[in-house]
CSV table of C-alpha atoms in Angstrom, one decimal:
chain,number,residue,atom,x,y,z
A,291,MET,CA,-67.0,36.9,-15.2
A,292,HIS,CA,-64.0,34.8,-14.5
A,293,GLN,CA,-63.3,33.8,-11.4
A,294,PRO,CA,-60.3,33.7,-9.6
A,295,PRO,CA,-58.4,30.1,-8.7
A,296,SER,CA,-59.6,28.8,-5.9
A,297,PRO,CA,-56.7,28.9,-2.8
A,298,GLY,CA,-54.9,25.7,-2.6
A,299,PRO,CA,-55.6,23.2,0.8
A,300,SER,CA,-54.4,24.2,3.5
A,301,SER,CA,-50.7,22.7,4.9
A,302,SER,CA,-53.5,21.0,7.3
A,303,THR,CA,-54.9,19.6,5.1
A,304,ARG,CA,-52.4,18.6,2.6
A,305,MET,CA,-51.3,16.9,5.8
A,306,HIS,CA,-54.4,15.0,6.4
A,307,GLN,CA,-54.6,13.6,2.4
A,308,LEU,CA,-51.8,12.4,2.9
A,309,GLY,CA,-52.6,10.4,5.9
A,310,ALA,CA,-50.9,12.6,8.4
A,311,ASP,CA,-51.8,11.9,12.7
A,312,ASP,CA,-53.5,14.5,14.3
A,313,ARG,CA,-51.3,14.0,17.7
A,314,THR,CA,-48.2,13.8,16.0
A,315,GLY,CA,-48.0,14.8,13.1
A,316,THR,CA,-45.9,12.4,11.4
A,317,ILE,CA,-46.8,11.1,8.0
A,318,GLN,CA,-48.9,7.7,7.2
A,319,ARG,CA,-48.5,5.9,4.0
A,320,PRO,CA,-51.7,6.1,2.1
A,321,ASP,CA,-52.8,3.1,0.2
A,322,ASP,CA,-51.6,5.3,-3.1
A,323,TYR,CA,-48.1,5.3,-2.3
A,324,VAL,CA,-47.2,2.1,-1.0
A,325,TYR,CA,-49.0,1.2,-4.5
A,326,PHE,CA,-46.2,3.4,-5.8
A,327,GLU,CA,-43.8,2.1,-4.1
A,328,ARG,CA,-44.4,-1.5,-4.8
A,329,SER,CA,-45.0,-0.5,-8.5
A,330,THR,CA,-40.6,-0.4,-8.6
A,331,ALA,CA,-40.7,-3.8,-9.2
A,332,LYS,CA,-42.2,-3.2,-12.7
A,333,PHE,CA,-38.7,-1.2,-13.6
A,334,SER,CA,-36.6,-2.9,-15.7
A,335,SER,CA,-33.3,-4.6,-14.7
A,336,ASP,CA,-31.7,-1.9,-16.7
A,337,ALA,CA,-33.6,0.7,-14.9
A,338,VAL,CA,-32.7,-0.2,-11.8
A,339,ALA,CA,-28.7,-0.1,-12.3
A,340,ARG,CA,-28.6,2.9,-13.4
A,341,ALA,CA,-30.8,4.2,-10.3
A,342,THR,CA,-28.4,2.0,-8.6
A,343,ALA,CA,-25.6,3.9,-9.9
A,344,ALA,CA,-27.1,7.3,-9.3
A,345,LYS,CA,-27.2,6.8,-5.9
A,346,LEU,CA,-23.4,5.0,-5.1
A,347,LYS,CA,-22.3,7.9,-7.3
A,348,LEU,CA,-24.5,11.4,-5.6
A,349,GLU,CA,-22.7,9.3,-2.9
A,350,SER,CA,-19.7,9.5,-3.7
A,351,TYR,CA,-19.4,12.6,-4.7
A,352,TYR,CA,-21.0,14.1,-1.4
A,353,LYS,CA,-18.8,12.4,1.1
A,354,MET,CA,-15.7,13.9,-1.0
A,355,ALA,CA,-17.6,17.0,-0.5
A,356,VAL,CA,-18.2,16.7,3.5
A,357,ASP,CA,-15.1,15.8,4.0
A,358,SER,CA,-13.5,18.6,1.9
A,359,ALA,CA,-15.3,21.0,4.1
A,360,ILE,CA,-14.4,19.3,7.3
A,361,GLU,CA,-10.7,19.5,6.6
A,362,ARG,CA,-11.1,23.4,5.0
A,363,ASN,CA,-13.0,23.8,8.6
A,364,ALA,CA,-9.7,22.3,10.6
A,365,ARG,CA,-7.7,24.6,8.5
A,366,ARG,CA,-9.6,27.7,9.5
A,367,ILE,CA,-9.8,26.8,13.5
A,368,GLU,CA,-5.8,26.1,13.0
A,369,MET,CA,-4.9,29.3,11.2
A,370,GLU,CA,-7.4,31.6,14.0
A,371,THR,CA,-5.8,29.1,17.0
A,372,ARG,CA,-2.6,30.8,15.3
A,373,LEU,CA,-4.2,34.2,14.9
A,374,THR,CA,-4.5,34.4,18.8
A,375,GLN,CA,-1.0,33.9,19.0
A,376,LEU,CA,0.4,36.7,17.4
A,377,HIS,CA,0.6,40.0,19.5
A,378,THR,CA,0.4,42.8,16.4
A,379,GLN,CA,-1.7,43.5,13.7
A,380,ASP,CA,0.5,43.2,10.4
A,381,ALA,CA,1.3,40.0,11.4
A,382,LYS,CA,-2.0,38.8,11.9
A,383,ASP,CA,-2.8,40.4,8.3
A,384,ARG,CA,0.1,39.0,7.0
A,385,GLU,CA,-1.4,35.4,8.1
A,386,ILE,CA,-4.7,35.7,7.0
A,387,ARG,CA,-3.5,36.7,3.0
A,388,LYS,CA,-1.2,33.4,3.6
A,389,TYR,CA,-4.3,31.5,4.5
A,390,SER,CA,-6.5,33.3,2.0
A,391,LYS,CA,-4.0,31.9,-0.7
A,392,THR,CA,-3.9,28.8,0.8
A,393,GLU,CA,-7.0,28.1,0.2
A,394,SER,CA,-7.2,29.1,-3.4
A,395,GLN,CA,-4.4,26.9,-4.1
A,396,HIS,CA,-6.9,23.9,-2.2
A,397,LEU,CA,-9.9,24.7,-4.2
A,398,ARG,CA,-7.6,25.1,-7.5
A,399,LEU,CA,-5.9,21.3,-6.9
A,400,ARG,CA,-9.9,19.9,-5.9
A,401,ARG,CA,-10.9,21.2,-9.5
A,402,THR,CA,-8.4,19.7,-11.4
A,403,LYS,CA,-9.2,16.9,-13.2
A,404,ILE,CA,-5.5,14.6,-13.3
A,405,LYS,CA,-5.7,12.5,-16.5
A,406,LEU,CA,-2.9,10.4,-18.3
A,407,LEU,CA,-2.4,13.0,-20.9
A,408,ASP,CA,-0.9,14.7,-18.3
A,409,PHE,CA,2.1,12.3,-17.8
A,410,ARG,CA,4.8,11.6,-20.2
A,411,THR,CA,6.7,8.0,-20.2
A,412,VAL,CA,10.1,8.2,-19.6
A,413,LYS,CA,10.6,4.5,-18.9
A,414,VAL,CA,9.4,1.2,-17.9
A,415,ILE,CA,11.0,0.6,-14.5
A,416,GLY,CA,9.6,-2.1,-13.1
A,417,LYS,CA,6.1,-4.9,-13.7
A,418,GLY,CA,4.0,-7.6,-11.2
A,419,ALA,CA,1.1,-9.4,-11.7
A,420,PHE,CA,-1.5,-6.9,-12.4
A,421,GLY,CA,0.3,-4.2,-14.2
A,422,GLU,CA,3.9,-1.8,-14.6
A,423,VAL,CA,5.5,0.7,-13.2
A,424,ARG,CA,6.6,3.7,-15.1
A,425,LEU,CA,9.1,6.6,-14.5
A,426,VAL,CA,6.8,9.4,-15.6
A,427,GLN,CA,7.2,13.3,-15.9
A,428,LYS,CA,4.1,15.6,-15.5
A,429,VAL,CA,3.8,17.6,-19.2
A,430,ASP,CA,3.3,20.9,-17.3
A,431,THR,CA,5.5,21.2,-13.9
A,432,GLY,CA,8.5,18.8,-15.7
A,433,LYS,CA,8.5,16.7,-12.3
A,434,VAL,CA,9.5,13.1,-12.0
A,435,TYR,CA,7.1,10.4,-11.0
A,436,ALA,CA,6.6,7.0,-10.4
A,437,MET,CA,3.6,5.8,-12.1
A,438,LYS,CA,1.7,2.2,-11.1
A,439,SER,CA,-0.7,1.3,-13.4
A,440,LEU,CA,-3.0,-1.4,-12.6
A,441,GLN,CA,-5.4,-3.4,-14.9
A,442,LYS,CA,-8.9,-3.1,-13.4
A,443,ALA,CA,-10.6,-6.2,-15.3
A,444,GLU,CA,-7.4,-8.3,-13.7
A,445,MET,CA,-8.2,-7.1,-10.7
A,446,LEU,CA,-11.9,-7.6,-10.7
A,447,LYS,CA,-10.7,-11.2,-12.0
A,448,ARG,CA,-8.5,-12.3,-9.0
A,449,ASP,CA,-10.7,-10.8,-6.5
A,450,GLN,CA,-7.6,-7.6,-5.8
A,451,LEU,CA,-9.9,-4.9,-5.1
A,452,ALA,CA,-9.3,-5.1,-1.8
A,453,HIS,CA,-5.8,-4.9,-1.8
A,454,VAL,CA,-5.6,-1.9,-4.4
A,455,ARG,CA,-8.0,-0.3,-2.1
A,456,ALA,CA,-6.0,-1.2,0.9
A,457,GLU,CA,-2.4,0.7,-0.9
A,458,ARG,CA,-4.3,3.6,-1.6
A,459,ASP,CA,-5.8,4.3,1.5
A,460,VAL,CA,-2.5,3.9,3.5
A,461,LEU,CA,-0.8,6.3,1.0
A,462,ALA,CA,-3.5,8.6,1.1
A,463,GLU,CA,-3.2,8.5,5.1
A,464,SER,CA,0.5,8.5,5.1
A,465,THR,CA,2.8,11.6,5.7
A,466,SER,CA,5.3,9.9,7.2
A,467,PRO,CA,8.9,10.0,5.7
A,468,TRP,CA,9.3,6.6,6.1
A,469,VAL,CA,6.8,6.1,3.8
A,470,VAL,CA,6.1,6.2,-0.6
A,471,GLN,CA,4.5,9.3,-1.0
A,472,LEU,CA,1.3,9.3,-2.5
A,473,PHE,CA,0.3,12.4,-4.8
A,474,TYR,CA,-2.3,11.3,-7.0
A,475,SER,CA,-4.7,8.2,-7.8
A,476,PHE,CA,-6.9,8.3,-11.0
A,477,GLN,CA,-8.6,6.1,-13.4
A,478,ASP,CA,-10.0,5.8,-17.0
A,479,PRO,CA,-12.2,2.8,-18.3
A,480,LEU,CA,-9.4,0.5,-18.4
A,481,TYR,CA,-6.6,1.4,-15.5
A,482,LEU,CA,-6.1,2.8,-12.3
A,483,TYR,CA,-2.9,4.8,-11.7
A,484,LEU,CA,-0.8,5.8,-8.4
A,485,ILE,CA,1.4,8.8,-9.2
A,486,MET,CA,3.9,8.1,-6.7
A,487,GLU,CA,7.4,9.6,-5.6
A,488,PHE,CA,10.2,8.1,-7.5
A,489,LEU,CA,12.9,7.0,-5.4
A,490,PRO,CA,16.1,6.6,-7.9
A,491,GLY,CA,18.3,4.3,-5.4
A,492,GLY,CA,16.0,1.1,-6.5
A,493,ASP,CA,15.9,-1.6,-3.7
A,494,LEU,CA,17.1,-3.3,-1.3
A,495,MET,CA,16.4,-6.8,-3.8
A,496,THR,CA,18.5,-5.3,-6.0
A,497,MET,CA,21.4,-4.4,-3.7
A,498,LEU,CA,21.8,-7.4,-2.1
A,499,MET,CA,21.7,-9.3,-5.6
A,500,LYS,CA,24.9,-6.7,-6.3
A,501,TYR,CA,26.9,-7.3,-3.2
A,502,ASP,CA,25.3,-10.6,-2.1
A,503,VAL,CA,26.1,-10.3,2.1
A,504,PHE,CA,26.5,-6.6,3.9
A,505,SER,CA,28.7,-6.1,6.8
A,506,GLU,CA,27.0,-6.2,10.6
A,507,ASP,CA,27.7,-2.3,10.5
A,508,VAL,CA,25.8,-1.3,7.0
A,509,THR,CA,22.7,-4.2,8.2
A,510,ARG,CA,22.9,-2.5,11.6
A,511,PHE,CA,21.5,0.8,9.5
A,512,TYR,CA,19.7,-0.7,7.1
A,513,MET,CA,17.3,-2.8,10.1
A,514,ALA,CA,17.0,0.6,11.9
A,515,GLU,CA,15.5,2.4,9.0
A,516,CYS,CA,13.4,-0.4,8.3
A,517,ILE,CA,12.0,-0.9,12.3
A,518,LEU,CA,11.1,3.0,12.0
A,519,ALA,CA,9.5,2.0,8.7
A,520,ILE,CA,7.0,-0.4,9.8
A,521,GLU,CA,6.4,1.0,12.6
A,522,ALA,CA,5.2,3.8,11.0
A,523,VAL,CA,2.7,2.1,9.1
A,524,HIS,CA,1.6,-0.2,12.3
A,525,ASN,CA,0.7,3.7,13.7
A,526,LEU,CA,-1.3,4.3,11.1
A,527,GLY,CA,-3.3,1.3,12.2
A,528,TYR,CA,-2.1,-1.3,9.5
A,529,ILE,CA,-0.2,-4.0,9.2
A,530,HIS,CA,1.9,-4.5,6.0
A,531,ARG,CA,1.9,-8.1,5.3
A,532,ASP,CA,4.3,-8.4,2.4
A,533,ILE,CA,7.7,-6.5,3.9
A,534,LYS,CA,10.0,-8.5,1.9
A,535,PRO,CA,13.5,-6.6,0.1
A,536,ASP,CA,11.8,-5.6,-3.0
A,537,ASN,CA,9.3,-3.3,-1.6
A,538,VAL,CA,12.0,-1.5,0.5
A,539,LEU,CA,12.9,1.4,-1.5
A,540,ILE,CA,15.6,3.4,-1.5
A,541,ASP,CA,15.8,7.4,-1.9
A,542,LYS,CA,17.9,9.7,-3.6
A,543,ASN,CA,19.6,10.7,-0.7
A,544,GLY,CA,20.3,6.6,0.2
A,545,HIS,CA,17.8,6.3,3.2
A,546,LEU,CA,14.7,3.8,3.1
A,547,LYS,CA,11.4,4.0,2.6
A,548,LEU,CA,8.7,1.1,1.9
A,549,SER,CA,6.3,0.5,-0.4
A,550,ASP,CA,3.9,-2.1,-2.3
A,551,PHE,CA,1.0,-2.0,0.3
A,552,GLY,CA,-1.1,-4.4,-1.6
A,553,LEU,CA,-1.4,-7.2,0.7
A,554,SER,CA,-1.8,-4.3,3.7
A,555,THR,CA,-4.6,-4.7,6.0
A,556,GLY,CA,-6.4,-2.5,8.7
A,557,LEU,CA,-5.1,-3.8,12.5
A,558,HIS,CA,-8.6,-4.1,13.7
A,559,LYS,CA,-9.9,-6.3,10.4
A,560,ALA,CA,-9.8,-10.1,9.9
A,561,THR,CA,-7.3,-11.3,8.1
A,562,ASP,CA,-7.7,-12.9,4.8
A,563,GLY,CA,-5.9,-16.7,5.3
A,564,GLU,CA,-7.6,-17.3,1.5
A,565,LEU,CA,-4.9,-15.6,-0.3
A,566,TYR,CA,-2.3,-17.8,0.7
A,567,LYS,CA,-3.8,-21.1,0.7
A,568,ARG,CA,-2.6,-21.5,-3.2
A,569,TYR,CA,0.5,-22.8,-1.4
A,570,LEU,CA,-1.5,-25.5,0.7
A,571,GLU,CA,-3.8,-26.4,-2.5
A,572,GLN,CA,-0.3,-26.9,-4.3
A,573,GLU,CA,1.0,-28.9,-2.0
A,574,LYS,CA,-2.0,-31.5,-1.5
A,575,THR,CA,-2.0,-31.6,-5.3
A,576,LYS,CA,1.5,-32.6,-5.3
A,577,ASP,CA,0.8,-35.2,-2.3
A,578,ASN,CA,-2.4,-37.4,-4.1
A,579,SER,CA,-0.5,-37.7,-7.5
A,580,ARG,CA,3.1,-39.0,-5.7
A,581,ASN,CA,0.2,-41.7,-3.9
A,582,SER,CA,3.0,-43.8,-1.5
A,583,VAL,CA,6.1,-43.1,-3.5
A,584,GLN,CA,8.2,-42.6,-0.5
A,585,VAL,CA,9.2,-39.0,-1.1
A,586,ASN,CA,12.3,-37.9,0.5
A,587,PRO,CA,12.7,-35.3,3.0
A,588,ILE,CA,13.6,-31.7,2.3
A,589,ASN,CA,17.6,-31.1,3.3
A,590,LEU,CA,18.2,-28.9,6.3
A,591,THR,CA,20.7,-27.2,4.4
A,592,MET,CA,21.0,-25.5,0.6
A,593,SER,CA,23.7,-26.6,-2.0
A,594,ARG,CA,25.5,-24.1,-3.5
A,595,GLU,CA,24.0,-24.9,-6.9
A,596,GLN,CA,20.6,-24.5,-5.0
A,597,ILE,CA,21.4,-21.5,-3.5
A,598,ALA,CA,22.9,-20.3,-7.3
A,599,THR,CA,19.5,-21.5,-8.0
A,600,TRP,CA,17.2,-19.4,-5.7
A,601,LYS,CA,19.5,-16.0,-6.5
A,602,ALA,CA,19.0,-15.9,-10.3
A,603,ASN,CA,14.9,-16.6,-10.5
A,604,ARG,CA,14.3,-14.4,-7.5
A,605,ARG,CA,13.4,-11.4,-10.0
A,606,LYS,CA,11.8,-13.8,-11.6
A,607,LEU,CA,9.5,-14.8,-8.9
A,608,ALA,CA,9.0,-11.2,-7.8
A,609,TYR,CA,7.5,-10.6,-11.1
A,610,SER,CA,5.3,-13.5,-11.5
A,611,THR,CA,1.5,-13.4,-10.0
A,612,VAL,CA,2.7,-16.2,-7.1
A,613,GLY,CA,5.3,-14.2,-5.7
A,614,THR,CA,7.7,-15.2,-2.7
A,615,PRO,CA,6.4,-16.9,0.4
A,616,ASP,CA,10.6,-16.6,1.6
A,617,TYR,CA,9.5,-13.5,4.3
A,618,ILE,CA,5.8,-14.5,5.1
A,619,ALA,CA,5.1,-15.7,8.6
A,620,PRO,CA,4.1,-19.2,9.6
A,621,GLU,CA,1.5,-18.0,11.2
A,622,VAL,CA,-0.5,-16.3,8.2
A,623,PHE,CA,-0.1,-20.0,6.6
A,624,MET,CA,-1.4,-22.1,9.4
A,625,MET,CA,-4.4,-19.2,8.8
A,626,LYS,CA,-5.6,-18.9,12.7
A,627,GLY,CA,-5.7,-15.1,12.3
A,628,TYR,CA,-2.5,-13.4,12.9
A,629,GLY,CA,-1.7,-9.7,14.0
A,630,LYS,CA,1.1,-6.8,13.6
A,631,GLU,CA,4.0,-9.7,14.8
A,632,CYS,CA,4.3,-11.0,11.2
A,633,ASP,CA,5.8,-7.8,9.5
A,634,TRP,CA,8.8,-8.5,12.8
A,635,TRP,CA,9.2,-12.1,11.2
A,636,SER,CA,9.4,-10.6,7.7
A,637,LEU,CA,12.5,-8.1,9.0
A,638,GLY,CA,14.0,-11.1,10.6
A,639,ALA,CA,14.2,-13.3,7.5
A,640,ILE,CA,15.7,-9.8,5.5
A,641,PHE,CA,18.2,-9.6,8.9
A,642,PHE,CA,18.8,-13.0,8.1
A,643,GLU,CA,19.5,-12.8,4.4
A,644,CYS,CA,21.9,-9.4,4.6
A,645,LEU,CA,24.0,-11.2,7.0
A,646,VAL,CA,24.3,-15.0,5.2
A,647,GLY,CA,23.1,-14.0,1.2
A,648,TYR,CA,20.4,-15.9,1.1
A,649,ALA,CA,16.4,-16.4,3.0
A,650,PRO,CA,16.4,-18.1,5.4
A,651,PHE,CA,13.6,-21.1,3.8
A,652,CYS,CA,15.1,-20.8,-0.2
A,653,SER,CA,14.3,-23.3,-1.6
A,654,ASP,CA,13.6,-24.7,-5.3
A,655,ASN,CA,10.3,-24.1,-5.5
A,656,PRO,CA,7.5,-22.1,-3.1
A,657,GLY,CA,5.9,-25.3,-2.0
A,658,GLU,CA,9.2,-26.5,-0.1
A,659,THR,CA,9.7,-23.0,0.9
A,660,TYR,CA,6.2,-23.2,2.4
A,661,LYS,CA,6.8,-26.4,4.3
A,662,LYS,CA,10.0,-24.9,5.5
A,663,ILE,CA,8.2,-22.2,7.2
A,664,ILE,CA,5.7,-23.9,8.8
A,665,ASP,CA,8.8,-26.3,10.7
A,666,TRP,CA,10.3,-23.4,10.8
A,667,PRO,CA,12.2,-24.7,14.3
A,668,ARG,CA,14.0,-27.5,12.3
A,669,TYR,CA,14.8,-25.5,9.6
A,670,LEU,CA,16.3,-22.2,11.1
A,671,GLN,CA,20.3,-22.5,11.1
A,672,ILE,CA,22.6,-19.9,10.4
A,673,PRO,CA,25.5,-21.8,8.3
A,674,GLU,CA,28.4,-22.7,10.3
A,675,GLU,CA,30.9,-20.9,7.3
A,676,VAL,CA,29.0,-17.6,8.0
A,677,TYR,CA,30.2,-15.5,11.2
A,678,VAL,CA,27.2,-13.6,12.7
A,679,SER,CA,28.1,-11.8,16.2
A,680,LYS,CA,26.7,-13.7,19.2
A,681,GLU,CA,23.9,-10.5,19.4
A,682,GLY,CA,23.1,-10.6,15.6
A,683,GLU,CA,21.7,-14.5,15.6
A,684,ASN,CA,20.4,-13.7,19.0
A,685,LEU,CA,18.2,-10.8,17.6
A,686,ILE,CA,17.1,-13.0,14.6
A,687,ARG,CA,15.9,-16.0,16.6
A,688,GLY,CA,14.1,-13.0,18.6
A,689,LEU,CA,12.8,-12.5,15.7
A,690,MET,CA,12.1,-15.3,14.0
A,691,ASP,CA,9.9,-16.9,16.3
A,692,TRP,CA,6.4,-18.2,17.3
A,693,ALA,CA,4.5,-15.2,17.1
A,694,ASP,CA,3.3,-14.7,21.2
A,695,ARG,CA,6.9,-15.0,22.0
A,696,ARG,CA,8.8,-12.6,19.0
A,697,LEU,CA,10.4,-9.4,20.7
A,698,THR,CA,8.1,-6.5,20.1
A,699,ALA,CA,9.2,-3.4,18.2
A,700,GLU,CA,10.5,-1.1,21.7
A,701,LYS,CA,12.1,-4.9,22.4
A,702,ILE,CA,14.1,-4.5,19.1
A,703,LYS,CA,14.9,-1.2,19.7
A,704,ASN,CA,16.4,-1.9,22.8
A,705,HIS,CA,18.3,-4.7,21.9
A,706,PRO,CA,22.2,-4.9,22.8
A,707,TRP,CA,22.4,-5.2,19.0
A,708,PHE,CA,21.4,-1.7,18.5
A,709,PHE,CA,23.5,-0.5,21.4
A,710,GLY,CA,24.0,3.0,20.2
A,711,ALA,CA,21.5,3.5,18.0
A,712,ASP,CA,20.1,7.2,17.9
A,713,TRP,CA,16.9,6.5,16.4
A,714,ASN,CA,15.7,10.0,16.6
A,715,SER,CA,18.2,11.2,13.8
A,716,LEU,CA,18.2,8.4,11.3
A,717,ARG,CA,17.4,10.1,8.5
A,718,TYR,CA,20.2,12.7,9.0
A,719,ILE,CA,23.2,10.6,9.4
A,720,GLU,CA,24.7,9.7,6.2
A,721,PRO,CA,23.8,5.9,5.0
A,722,PRO,CA,26.6,3.6,3.5
A,723,PHE,CA,25.1,3.5,-0.1
A,724,VAL,CA,24.0,7.0,-1.8
A,725,PRO,CA,23.1,6.7,-5.5
A,726,ARG,CA,24.9,8.8,-7.9
A,727,LEU,CA,22.9,10.4,-10.0
A,728,ASN,CA,23.4,11.7,-14.0
A,729,SER,CA,19.3,13.6,-14.0
A,730,ILE,CA,15.9,13.8,-12.2
A,731,THR,CA,14.9,10.9,-15.5
A,732,ASP,CA,18.6,8.8,-13.8
A,733,THR,CA,16.9,4.6,-13.8
A,734,SER,CA,20.6,3.1,-13.7
A,735,TYR,CA,19.7,1.0,-9.7
A,736,PHE,CA,16.7,0.0,-11.7
A,737,PRO,CA,17.5,-3.7,-13.0
A,738,THR,CA,15.0,-2.8,-16.6
A,739,ASP,CA,17.3,-5.2,-18.6
A,740,ASP,CA,15.0,-8.1,-16.6
A,741,LEU,CA,11.6,-6.8,-18.1
A,742,GLY,CA,11.9,-7.7,-21.5
A,743,ASN,CA,10.2,-5.9,-24.0
A,744,VAL,CA,7.8,-3.4,-22.4
A,745,SER,CA,6.2,-0.8,-24.5
A,746,ASN,CA,6.3,2.7,-23.6
A,747,GLN,CA,2.7,2.8,-24.5
A,748,LEU,CA,0.2,1.5,-21.9
A,749,GLU,CA,-1.5,-2.2,-23.5
A,750,GLN,CA,-5.1,-2.1,-24.7
A,751,VAL,CA,-6.7,-4.6,-22.6
A,752,GLU,CA,-10.0,-5.8,-22.0
A,753,SER,CA,-12.8,-2.9,-20.0
A,754,VAL,CA,-14.8,-3.4,-17.4
A,755,SER,CA,-19.0,-2.7,-17.4
A,756,ALA,CA,-19.8,-0.1,-16.4
A,757,GLU,CA,-21.9,-1.9,-13.5
A,758,LYS,CA,-18.7,-3.4,-12.1
A,759,ASP,CA,-16.9,0.3,-12.7
A,760,LEU,CA,-19.1,1.3,-9.6
A,761,ALA,CA,-17.0,-0.8,-7.5
A,762,PHE,CA,-13.6,1.6,-8.3
A,763,LEU,CA,-16.0,4.6,-6.8
A,764,GLY,CA,-13.6,7.4,-4.7
A,765,PHE,CA,-10.1,6.3,-5.6
A,766,THR,CA,-9.6,9.5,-7.1
A,767,PHE,CA,-7.2,11.6,-4.7
A,768,LYS,CA,-4.8,14.7,-4.7
A,769,ARG,CA,-2.5,15.5,-2.3
A,770,PHE,CA,-1.9,19.4,-1.5
A,771,THR,CA,1.5,20.4,-0.8
A,772,GLY,CA,0.9,24.0,-0.6
A,773,GLY,CA,3.7,25.0,-3.2
A,774,PRO,CA,5.5,23.0,-6.3
A,775,GLN,CA,5.1,19.5,-5.7
A,776,SER,CA,8.5,17.6,-4.8
A,777,SER,CA,9.9,15.1,-7.3
A,778,GLY,CA,10.5,12.5,-4.6
């Protein structure tokens, strides 16, 4: 006769088999379990790598899911708060329908996979040490954006991962009108992509190269907008660290926005003096090679020829991997730690250039510029032939001082040179210069001739291994705007 199967062990029996403690119910690890755990050491390195990759991907996926759920819950609470303020059922029904429609759009955007084929290149408008900036058009909507592409292999090779993460984080967190807006970030096996608003007015460096100097009134407007832009970055909890004319962009209405946050760092984080060691190393190499040869001291004033050379090379230096140290604060070079004060020094250097026509410590090479900045009290001089008001010079010197004596944002805004400035209405005032545009894809304010022969197709560059590619997990971002997205 067929016997029914014997019932399995009770839960208490199973607990005993696993070594559960009778008093606490906690599971004690039996020998065979410990053996299994130790035996994982016998797995191949490939299996361990795959397991690690799966773990990181799962963690990233669930972190995004949890963050999304938290944001959705916050939107629901906000909607419910609005409902309590409405007095009629019709108004409440309209609010609920609006909320439901918005949530559907949120979910649709979240499911959408953004890829390179979604964008058509119009023109290459800039290049840098690790990639390019292109004017692109989204195929399905026709909206225009600036697309920054960065080579993954180069970013890893030159230890730039933290910098691109910083830029992505600042742009993703910011909703400020003073910061270039990020719409999407995504990646493929070769590149990282940042899809940002296109600002067709070019940058402050191009304007300075065209007009040479600004009047004090024009300078006052641009410096005031720069102050509010830097303040917005600081309020997010970041230091920009790379404030210079090429990173101050001009929108279609002539107002300024900050860009290029690749060197930005959180105010709470330790700063990275290693980034500037190359200047120190350059100088040591030069000094060692000269041995006991007498070296002429750096000139306190620049000759016209030297200034002309600096101006001619500034665009080229902006595109190089070395970059320009002209606007970097002395404490950054000294590698003794620094704070957000370093951004105000950089603004002072731009202020000087707007009124004088060249950066305060410009030289024939970055090494000499570095020396001048370290010994800045000796070299910070306004030429006698250039008129700068007493208040203007005082403000320049208040910005370009040792960090502990440098003016704060509040003191800068209350300085007599800004007397009468309406800080709350700057973006509503007509700027000194408004770009004249023929179309939404007009790039006439970008010096694309300096770019040389650049293909409209992205270069096929070195790929990174699957293991190294894990470093870019969580880079993807999509900004929900609640409707048709602006092209800037």
